[in-house]
Amino acid sequence: MKTHKIGIILNGVTGRMGTNQHLLRSIDAIIRQGGVRVSPTEVILPEAVMVGRNEGKLKSLSERSVVKDWTTDLDSVLGDKAFPIYFDAQSTLRRFEAVKKAAGAGKHVYCEKPTAVTTEDALALYRICRDAGVKNGVVQDKLWLPGLVKFQRLKESGFFGDILSVRGEFGYWVFEGRSIPAQRPSWNYRKEDGGGMVVDMLCHWRYVIDNLFGDVKRVSCLAATHIPERVDEQGQPYPCTADDSAYATFELENGIIAHFNSSWCVRVRRDDLLTMQVDGTQGSAVVGLRDVWIQHYGNTPKPVWNPDAPNPINFFDGWAKVPDQEPYDNAFKIQWELFLRHVVLNEPFRWTLLEGAKGVQLAERGLQSSLERRWLDLPTLEA
Ligand SMILES: NC(=O)c1ccc[n+]([C@@H]2O[C@H](COP(=O)([O-])OP(=O)(O)OC[C@H]3O[C@@H](n4cnc5c(N)ncnc54)[C@H](O)[C@@H]3O)[C@@H](O)[C@H]2O)c1
């Protein structure tokens, strides 16, 4: 067996996403499975080093993981040729400088979204990497969720006919931190720390919509801060300077209308934390993170509006759950494997920092639309 060893700097893995999705469920899992098998005789095997500020956290992570190396000195590993890949899952505001530095040191770059908080910076990161001749990618994990994969299969088979519209509902109640501790970090609710629902979620909606339904051409967004004060990790009250909810409508090049409600102030009475109802001329689907429910034209009930009598139709009965028709791996891990193949074998990888910049652009235009209370076009980003 030929083994392609590849060194990876993992920065920000002491955080929520870094620890769970990138370290434990991706890199650790890939190493434990013996690497990424790329042919009957070849395998790519990551060799990672974790970078952070807190020695205690890094030590305890190295005890939970097969990744044993760690350092608090980013520069030392950036200067080390044994690690050609730099990965960043730090909190958003730290990304721009770190990625710039890594690309300057000749590292291939893979990082979390949003890649920056302004389109200008996000585009600059892409150009810096391109000009430095390093490969680059942004996490677009939702594309590999089982529910979204099942949707793509339905679409490929022509199930929907012409798709007319998409209704996305995302969110859940994030506790304010007074009696029950919050389940998200406090920086998410502070604009000055890179927080906010629009910045967080519109970059996801950009790649989800562009890849699944069609290119977004125009946005109308209303951002709101429903809860003005929360309590932080130290038990201190703080003012919420960022939006905690976004009500956004997207017009697509192909005429499809998508509307996504995103909120951390909503209680869930739906099938999943994210659902997208896709209605087409021939059939509809409700796409969750893992499961998808479908209703075909021939199975569509014919309701008659009469609120004076109980409705005789149980609308839930007309939907069938799509079975698991193939294996589904962790979405972050699948994308990591594709990025490693891109770096080592030069295989194509279309989820670049330019795609990341498109996500930042939608968030930025969404915020501007909210401030100005009007529709805004999305100009094509020139690479
Ligand atoms: N792909 C997704 O679905 C998804 C989901 C949530 C968050 N994210 C993104 O991942 C990133 C991290 O989010 P999180 O929820 O894990 O946040 P987090 O607060 O749990 O983790 C942040 C990380 O950044 C590090 N960090 C923060 N300030 C630092 C500083 N001053 N110096 C050095 N390191 C510092 C922390 O130590 C930690 O490792 C964010 O950019 C966020 O937008 C992506």
PDB file of C-alpha atoms in Angstrom, residues 5-14 18-19 22-24 27-28 31 45-54 57-59 61-62 65-90 102 107-108 110 336 340:
ATOM      1  CA  LYS A   5       1.207  11.350   4.364  1.00  0.00           C
ATOM      2  CA  ILE A   6      -0.127  14.892   4.605  1.00  0.00           C
ATOM      3  CA  GLY A   7       0.540  17.278   7.473  1.00  0.00           C
ATOM      4  CA  ILE A   8      -2.335  19.509   8.641  1.00  0.00           C
ATOM      5  CA  ILE A   9      -2.301  22.453  11.050  1.00  0.00           C
ATOM      6  CA  LEU A  10      -5.625  22.506  12.905  1.00  0.00           C
ATOM      7  CA  ASN A  11      -6.268  25.962  14.354  1.00  0.00           C
ATOM      8  CA  GLY A  12      -9.367  26.637  16.467  1.00  0.00           C
ATOM      9  CA  VAL A  13     -10.085  23.003  17.314  1.00  0.00           C
ATOM     10  CA  THR A  14     -10.718  23.834  20.968  1.00  0.00           C
ATOM     11  CA  GLY A  18     -13.389  22.547  15.691  1.00  0.00           C
ATOM     12  CA  THR A  19     -13.553  19.876  18.380  1.00  0.00           C
ATOM     13  CA  HIS A  22     -13.373  18.843  12.411  1.00  0.00           C
ATOM     14  CA  LEU A  23     -11.134  17.105  14.930  1.00  0.00           C
ATOM     15  CA  LEU A  24     -13.185  14.204  16.326  1.00  0.00           C
ATOM     16  CA  ILE A  27      -9.550  14.112  11.036  1.00  0.00           C
ATOM     17  CA  ASP A  28      -9.578  11.727  14.005  1.00  0.00           C
ATOM     18  CA  ILE A  31      -6.951   8.501  10.812  1.00  0.00           C
ATOM     19  CA  LEU A  45      -3.078   9.644   5.772  1.00  0.00           C
ATOM     20  CA  PRO A  46      -3.376  12.939   7.700  1.00  0.00           C
ATOM     21  CA  GLU A  47      -0.756  13.821  10.286  1.00  0.00           C
ATOM     22  CA  ALA A  48      -2.134  16.719  12.270  1.00  0.00           C
ATOM     23  CA  VAL A  49      -0.967  19.235  14.832  1.00  0.00           C
ATOM     24  CA  MET A  50      -3.446  21.228  16.903  1.00  0.00           C
ATOM     25  CA  VAL A  51      -2.889  24.920  17.553  1.00  0.00           C
ATOM     26  CA  GLY A  52      -4.542  26.954  20.281  1.00  0.00           C
ATOM     27  CA  ARG A  53      -3.994  29.335  23.185  1.00  0.00           C
ATOM     28  CA  ASN A  54      -5.019  27.148  26.090  1.00  0.00           C
ATOM     29  CA  LYS A  57      -7.648  22.376  26.526  1.00  0.00           C
ATOM     30  CA  LEU A  58      -5.131  21.167  23.945  1.00  0.00           C
ATOM     31  CA  LYS A  59      -3.791  18.515  26.319  1.00  0.00           C
ATOM     32  CA  LEU A  61      -8.112  17.121  23.394  1.00  0.00           C
ATOM     33  CA  SER A  62      -4.955  15.126  22.691  1.00  0.00           C
ATOM     34  CA  SER A  65      -8.072  11.944  20.085  1.00  0.00           C
ATOM     35  CA  VAL A  66      -5.497  10.051  18.038  1.00  0.00           C
ATOM     36  CA  VAL A  67      -4.031  13.477  17.211  1.00  0.00           C
ATOM     37  CA  LYS A  68      -1.362  13.846  19.871  1.00  0.00           C
ATOM     38  CA  ASP A  69       0.697  16.828  18.676  1.00  0.00           C
ATOM     39  CA  TRP A  70      -0.204  20.347  19.754  1.00  0.00           C
ATOM     40  CA  THR A  71       1.402  23.735  20.120  1.00  0.00           C
ATOM     41  CA  THR A  72       0.496  27.255  21.231  1.00  0.00           C
ATOM     42  CA  ASP A  73       2.964  28.708  18.728  1.00  0.00           C
ATOM     43  CA  LEU A  74       1.254  29.084  15.342  1.00  0.00           C
ATOM     44  CA  ASP A  75       4.323  30.633  13.695  1.00  0.00           C
ATOM     45  CA  SER A  76       6.484  27.617  14.488  1.00  0.00           C
ATOM     46  CA  VAL A  77       4.186  25.262  12.561  1.00  0.00           C
ATOM     47  CA  LEU A  78       3.552  27.734   9.765  1.00  0.00           C
ATOM     48  CA  GLY A  79       7.289  27.652   9.204  1.00  0.00           C
ATOM     49  CA  ASP A  80       7.386  23.852   9.218  1.00  0.00           C
ATOM     50  CA  LYS A  81       7.338  22.159   5.785  1.00  0.00           C
ATOM     51  CA  ALA A  82       5.969  18.988   7.360  1.00  0.00           C
ATOM     52  CA  PHE A  83       2.532  20.675   7.415  1.00  0.00           C
ATOM     53  CA  PRO A  84       1.411  21.814   3.944  1.00  0.00           C
ATOM     54  CA  ILE A  85      -2.261  22.421   4.956  1.00  0.00           C
ATOM     55  CA  TYR A  86      -3.587  25.142   7.275  1.00  0.00           C
ATOM     56  CA  PHE A  87      -7.130  24.710   8.620  1.00  0.00           C
ATOM     57  CA  ASP A  88      -8.982  27.454  10.503  1.00  0.00           C
ATOM     58  CA  ALA A  89     -12.089  27.095  12.699  1.00  0.00           C
ATOM     59  CA  GLN A  90     -11.331  30.047  14.940  1.00  0.00           C
ATOM     60  CA  ALA A 102      -0.877  30.866   6.227  1.00  0.00           C
ATOM     61  CA  LYS A 107       0.153  26.628   3.018  1.00  0.00           C
ATOM     62  CA  HIS A 108      -2.929  25.253   1.278  1.00  0.00           C
ATOM     63  CA  TYR A 110      -9.147  25.127   4.241  1.00  0.00           C
ATOM     64  CA  TRP A 336     -12.435  16.960   4.288  1.00  0.00           C
ATOM     65  CA  LEU A 340      -7.347  16.047   0.912  1.00  0.00           C
TER      66      LEU A 340
END
